Amino acid sequence: MLHQFWVLIALAGAAAHAQQPLTLRTAQQSGSIVKYDTNTPARPGLCLEILRAVERVDPTLRFTGLTQKLPLKRVERLLAEREVDVFFCLLKSPERERQWRYAPVPLYVIRHVVVQRIDDGRHFDTLAQLAQASRAKRVLVMRGTAIARHLVKAQVAITEVGSEREALQMLSMGRADMVYGQDINLLRHIHESQMGTQVKLGRTVFQEEPQYLALRADLPAAHEERLTNSLRKLDKDGTLRQLTEKYR
């Protein structure tokens, strides 16, 4: 009985601790309307909607700093310098994992694909084939992303541009033959620009990668556990899947 008493005390203490108000610093990523698009209330961005869902699961948890709209490189620097506590959402890479941590629950999965003009009958099944084709015309990719570094490592000749919209416009004008990027981003821009009769997705998924919640390197373990528990609830009840489907 005494043992049970102390177990109950411990559980009560843990529950009380979990309900303590907690504010964590974050930021929005500019130039990625799939992640953050506060100008479109019905679709404010997948990462912002996941963030809000975490706040609903844990009502005493709040995120500040969302008035900051920063390029990805700036977000990464602030995270590495511990000027922000968390960021929704980032891909993993060995370089990044040396600078900060990640919560273990995947938020959503992106697929690496190419977009080609509708009349381009070529098929590319490997990065080696892309590398060969890029000798004639460079592949367009978003500037400063982990995807760009991935292509360079595979010896694909690339031209970095500021946005998917810019890349698709260059593709439609014949200034490039391929855009390489994340399916969820590219599909959104194709739809919004009404380019479905001009361009198409290639048949190959070159890679699948989950996006995660990034955490500053010295974030207290208790904060990480609290965030992880909220994400596990959202994963279990299907919220993460439903939000992802909303943006595909």
Tab-separated table of C-alpha atoms in Angstrom:
chain	number	residue	atom	x	y	z
A	1	MET	CA	0.000	0.000	0.000
A	2	LEU	CA	2.825	2.376	0.841
A	3	HIS	CA	4.440	1.676	-2.517
A	4	GLN	CA	1.158	2.412	-4.308
A	5	PHE	CA	0.822	5.645	-2.357
A	6	TRP	CA	4.225	6.892	-3.517
A	7	VAL	CA	3.467	5.844	-7.091
A	8	LEU	CA	0.281	7.918	-7.009
A	9	ILE	CA	2.175	10.867	-5.572
A	10	ALA	CA	4.760	10.604	-8.331
A	11	LEU	CA	2.088	10.414	-11.024
A	12	ALA	CA	0.267	13.397	-9.573
A	13	GLY	CA	3.490	15.361	-9.501
A	14	ALA	CA	4.241	14.475	-13.095
A	15	ALA	CA	0.742	15.497	-14.173
A	16	ALA	CA	1.041	18.799	-12.339
A	17	HIS	CA	4.413	19.433	-13.959
A	18	ALA	CA	3.001	18.716	-17.414
A	19	GLN	CA	0.367	21.380	-16.892
A	20	GLN	CA	2.871	24.114	-16.016
A	21	PRO	CA	2.716	26.992	-18.524
A	22	LEU	CA	5.508	26.770	-21.069
A	23	THR	CA	6.433	29.257	-23.784
A	24	LEU	CA	8.880	28.305	-26.524
A	25	ARG	CA	10.440	30.566	-29.145
A	26	THR	CA	10.023	29.786	-32.832
A	27	ALA	CA	9.736	31.510	-36.216
A	28	GLN	CA	8.017	31.193	-39.584
A	29	GLN	CA	9.911	30.177	-42.700
A	30	SER	CA	9.463	32.683	-45.483
A	31	GLY	CA	9.206	31.636	-49.103
A	32	SER	CA	7.533	28.298	-48.331
A	33	ILE	CA	3.771	28.780	-48.474
A	34	VAL	CA	3.110	25.075	-47.958
A	35	LYS	CA	4.718	25.404	-44.518
A	36	TYR	CA	3.626	28.936	-43.595
A	37	ASP	CA	1.081	31.089	-45.410
A	38	THR	CA	-0.665	33.392	-42.952
A	39	ASN	CA	-2.135	35.393	-45.856
A	40	THR	CA	-4.454	32.454	-46.626
A	41	PRO	CA	-6.568	31.777	-43.504
A	42	ALA	CA	-8.167	28.606	-44.916
A	43	ARG	CA	-4.726	27.105	-45.644
A	44	PRO	CA	-2.255	28.873	-43.329
A	45	GLY	CA	0.478	26.320	-43.911
A	46	LEU	CA	0.977	22.701	-42.924
A	47	CYS	CA	3.681	23.399	-40.337
A	48	LEU	CA	1.686	26.223	-38.767
A	49	GLU	CA	-1.368	23.973	-38.532
A	50	ILE	CA	0.686	21.253	-36.843
A	51	LEU	CA	2.023	23.846	-34.396
A	52	ARG	CA	-1.521	24.978	-33.567
A	53	ALA	CA	-2.603	21.362	-33.133
A	54	VAL	CA	0.179	20.870	-30.571
A	55	GLU	CA	-1.100	23.918	-28.684
A	56	ARG	CA	-4.609	22.439	-28.658
A	57	VAL	CA	-3.348	19.113	-27.277
A	58	ASP	CA	-1.351	20.943	-24.580
A	59	PRO	CA	-3.332	24.139	-23.801
A	60	THR	CA	-0.679	25.530	-21.428
A	61	LEU	CA	1.993	25.393	-24.136
A	62	ARG	CA	2.507	28.441	-26.349
A	63	PHE	CA	4.883	29.365	-29.159
A	64	THR	CA	6.123	32.915	-29.628
A	65	GLY	CA	8.031	34.511	-32.491
A	66	LEU	CA	5.610	33.666	-35.284
A	67	THR	CA	5.646	37.297	-36.397
A	68	GLN	CA	9.176	36.604	-37.659
A	69	LYS	CA	9.186	35.474	-41.305
A	70	LEU	CA	12.715	34.379	-42.025
A	71	PRO	CA	14.552	32.592	-44.852
A	72	LEU	CA	15.523	29.020	-44.092
A	73	LYS	CA	19.221	29.817	-43.677
A	74	ARG	CA	18.386	32.430	-41.030
A	75	VAL	CA	16.087	30.002	-39.207
A	76	GLU	CA	18.859	27.395	-39.167
A	77	ARG	CA	21.350	29.911	-37.812
A	78	LEU	CA	19.019	31.013	-35.012
A	79	LEU	CA	18.352	27.389	-34.095
A	80	ALA	CA	22.062	26.584	-34.033
A	81	GLU	CA	22.772	29.701	-31.970
A	82	ARG	CA	19.929	28.820	-29.562
A	83	GLU	CA	18.043	32.010	-30.365
A	84	VAL	CA	14.919	29.952	-31.107
A	85	ASP	CA	13.865	26.884	-29.143
A	86	VAL	CA	11.983	24.874	-31.753
A	87	PHE	CA	11.088	24.949	-35.428
A	88	PHE	CA	8.309	23.221	-37.378
A	89	CYS	CA	9.367	21.555	-39.783
A	90	LEU	CA	12.848	20.454	-40.929
A	91	LEU	CA	14.444	17.539	-42.719
A	92	LYS	CA	17.262	15.694	-40.991
A	93	SER	CA	20.831	15.640	-42.247
A	94	PRO	CA	24.115	14.681	-40.543
A	95	GLU	CA	25.229	18.318	-40.642
A	96	ARG	CA	22.018	19.505	-39.010
A	97	GLU	CA	22.036	16.786	-36.355
A	98	ARG	CA	25.433	18.031	-35.202
A	99	GLN	CA	23.883	21.415	-34.441
A	100	TRP	CA	20.475	20.628	-32.938
A	101	ARG	CA	18.144	17.775	-32.012
A	102	TYR	CA	14.875	16.454	-33.432
A	103	ALA	CA	11.723	15.170	-31.768
A	104	PRO	CA	11.324	11.503	-32.786
A	105	VAL	CA	7.796	11.690	-34.270
A	106	PRO	CA	7.710	12.361	-38.057
A	107	LEU	CA	5.353	15.223	-38.898
A	108	TYR	CA	4.856	14.387	-42.576
A	109	VAL	CA	6.737	12.786	-45.450
A	110	ILE	CA	7.887	14.581	-48.583
A	111	ARG	CA	8.765	12.874	-51.851
A	112	HIS	CA	11.580	14.010	-54.129
A	113	VAL	CA	10.251	14.330	-57.684
A	114	VAL	CA	10.971	16.183	-60.911
A	115	VAL	CA	8.585	18.347	-62.881
A	116	GLN	CA	8.924	18.404	-66.663
A	117	ARG	CA	7.076	20.096	-69.494
A	118	ILE	CA	4.013	18.158	-70.548
A	119	ASP	CA	5.503	17.305	-73.965
A	120	ASP	CA	8.788	15.969	-72.568
A	121	GLY	CA	8.589	12.204	-73.084
A	122	ARG	CA	11.803	11.344	-71.281
A	123	HIS	CA	11.791	9.285	-68.082
A	124	PHE	CA	14.419	9.563	-65.371
A	125	ASP	CA	14.629	6.692	-62.926
A	126	THR	CA	17.887	7.479	-61.096
A	127	LEU	CA	19.907	10.458	-59.942
A	128	ALA	CA	22.691	9.240	-62.234
A	129	GLN	CA	20.360	9.765	-65.194
A	130	LEU	CA	19.501	13.225	-63.924
A	131	ALA	CA	23.193	14.016	-63.567
A	132	GLN	CA	23.813	13.039	-67.168
A	133	ALA	CA	20.871	15.082	-68.456
A	134	SER	CA	21.933	18.090	-66.387
A	135	ARG	CA	25.100	18.461	-68.462
A	136	ALA	CA	22.939	19.847	-71.269
A	137	LYS	CA	20.556	21.892	-69.082
A	138	ARG	CA	20.931	22.397	-65.365
A	139	VAL	CA	18.202	21.172	-63.031
A	140	LEU	CA	16.346	23.897	-61.124
A	141	VAL	CA	16.144	23.566	-57.342
A	142	MET	CA	15.217	25.831	-54.444
A	143	ARG	CA	18.066	27.931	-53.102
A	144	GLY	CA	19.819	26.974	-49.870
A	145	THR	CA	17.940	23.750	-49.172
A	146	ALA	CA	19.118	20.334	-48.041
A	147	ILE	CA	17.718	19.034	-51.343
A	148	ALA	CA	20.139	21.246	-53.276
A	149	ARG	CA	23.071	19.821	-51.310
A	150	HIS	CA	21.740	16.322	-51.939
A	151	LEU	CA	21.785	16.887	-55.713
A	152	VAL	CA	25.269	18.381	-55.686
A	153	LYS	CA	26.503	15.310	-53.831
A	154	ALA	CA	24.967	13.169	-56.596
A	155	GLN	CA	26.839	15.273	-59.189
A	156	VAL	CA	23.672	16.771	-60.646
A	157	ALA	CA	24.371	20.206	-62.146
A	158	ILE	CA	21.877	22.620	-60.600
A	159	THR	CA	20.725	26.202	-60.772
A	160	GLU	CA	19.314	27.487	-57.500
A	161	VAL	CA	16.268	29.768	-57.633
A	162	GLY	CA	14.284	31.645	-55.034
A	163	SER	CA	10.945	29.833	-55.231
A	164	GLU	CA	9.035	26.971	-56.793
A	165	ARG	CA	6.896	29.499	-58.659
A	166	GLU	CA	9.969	31.030	-60.283
A	167	ALA	CA	11.313	27.582	-61.174
A	168	LEU	CA	8.052	26.501	-62.807
A	169	GLN	CA	7.874	29.700	-64.830
A	170	MET	CA	11.425	29.137	-66.085
A	171	LEU	CA	10.498	25.554	-66.947
A	172	SER	CA	7.412	26.582	-68.916
A	173	MET	CA	9.482	29.126	-70.886
A	174	GLY	CA	12.054	26.486	-71.857
A	175	ARG	CA	14.878	27.949	-69.783
A	176	ALA	CA	15.220	24.570	-68.062
A	177	ASP	CA	13.961	21.042	-68.641
A	178	MET	CA	13.443	19.929	-65.054
A	179	VAL	CA	12.589	21.222	-61.600
A	180	TYR	CA	13.598	18.973	-58.694
A	181	GLY	CA	11.856	19.394	-55.370
A	182	GLN	CA	9.276	18.295	-52.865
A	183	ASP	CA	6.030	16.947	-54.302
A	184	ILE	CA	3.832	18.725	-51.771
A	185	ASN	CA	5.325	22.131	-52.639
A	186	LEU	CA	5.428	21.645	-56.391
A	187	LEU	CA	1.861	20.330	-56.633
A	188	ARG	CA	0.573	23.350	-54.722
A	189	HIS	CA	2.280	25.791	-57.075
A	190	ILE	CA	1.197	23.887	-60.196
A	191	HIS	CA	-2.398	23.996	-58.994
A	192	GLU	CA	-2.362	27.648	-57.930
A	193	SER	CA	-0.629	28.763	-61.145
A	194	GLN	CA	-3.026	26.662	-63.256
A	195	MET	CA	-0.081	25.019	-65.013
A	196	GLY	CA	-1.506	21.506	-65.112
A	197	THR	CA	-1.728	21.622	-68.915
A	198	GLN	CA	1.874	22.800	-69.263
A	199	VAL	CA	3.893	20.696	-66.827
A	200	LYS	CA	3.734	17.258	-65.216
A	201	LEU	CA	5.372	15.279	-62.423
A	202	GLY	CA	7.840	12.610	-63.507
A	203	ARG	CA	6.998	9.012	-62.695
A	204	THR	CA	9.877	8.429	-60.234
A	205	VAL	CA	10.018	9.157	-56.526
A	206	PHE	CA	13.755	9.553	-56.009
A	207	GLN	CA	13.614	9.679	-52.241
A	208	GLU	CA	11.151	9.918	-49.370
A	209	GLU	CA	12.046	11.968	-46.332
A	210	PRO	CA	10.117	12.765	-43.167
A	211	GLN	CA	9.970	16.286	-41.806
A	212	TYR	CA	10.484	16.683	-38.060
A	213	LEU	CA	10.212	19.170	-35.231
A	214	ALA	CA	13.711	20.592	-34.686
A	215	LEU	CA	14.840	21.432	-31.145
A	216	ARG	CA	17.733	23.593	-29.988
A	217	ALA	CA	20.612	21.460	-28.772
A	218	ASP	CA	20.220	22.286	-25.071
A	219	LEU	CA	16.430	22.256	-24.839
A	220	PRO	CA	15.556	20.639	-21.475
A	221	ALA	CA	14.629	16.967	-21.736
A	222	ALA	CA	11.318	17.628	-19.971
A	223	HIS	CA	10.320	20.110	-22.701
A	224	GLU	CA	11.252	17.623	-25.422
A	225	GLU	CA	9.207	14.899	-23.734
A	226	ARG	CA	6.210	17.197	-23.470
A	227	LEU	CA	6.391	18.085	-27.160
A	228	THR	CA	6.944	14.461	-28.151
A	229	ASN	CA	3.925	13.293	-26.163
A	230	SER	CA	1.730	15.864	-27.906
A	231	LEU	CA	2.981	14.801	-31.326
A	232	ARG	CA	2.388	11.134	-30.497
A	233	LYS	CA	-1.218	11.940	-29.641
A	234	LEU	CA	-1.652	13.790	-32.939
A	235	ASP	CA	-0.113	10.875	-34.801
A	236	LYS	CA	-2.266	8.296	-33.023
A	237	ASP	CA	-5.576	10.119	-33.555
A	238	GLY	CA	-4.844	10.707	-37.248
A	239	THR	CA	-4.474	14.499	-37.082
A	240	LEU	CA	-1.017	14.538	-38.681
A	241	ARG	CA	-2.216	12.359	-41.556
A	242	GLN	CA	-5.344	14.466	-42.106
A	243	LEU	CA	-3.362	17.701	-42.180
A	244	THR	CA	-0.884	16.251	-44.662
A	245	GLU	CA	-3.685	15.118	-46.972
A	246	LYS	CA	-5.168	18.607	-46.831
A	247	TYR	CA	-2.001	20.025	-48.402
A	248	ARG	CA	-1.353	17.382	-51.072
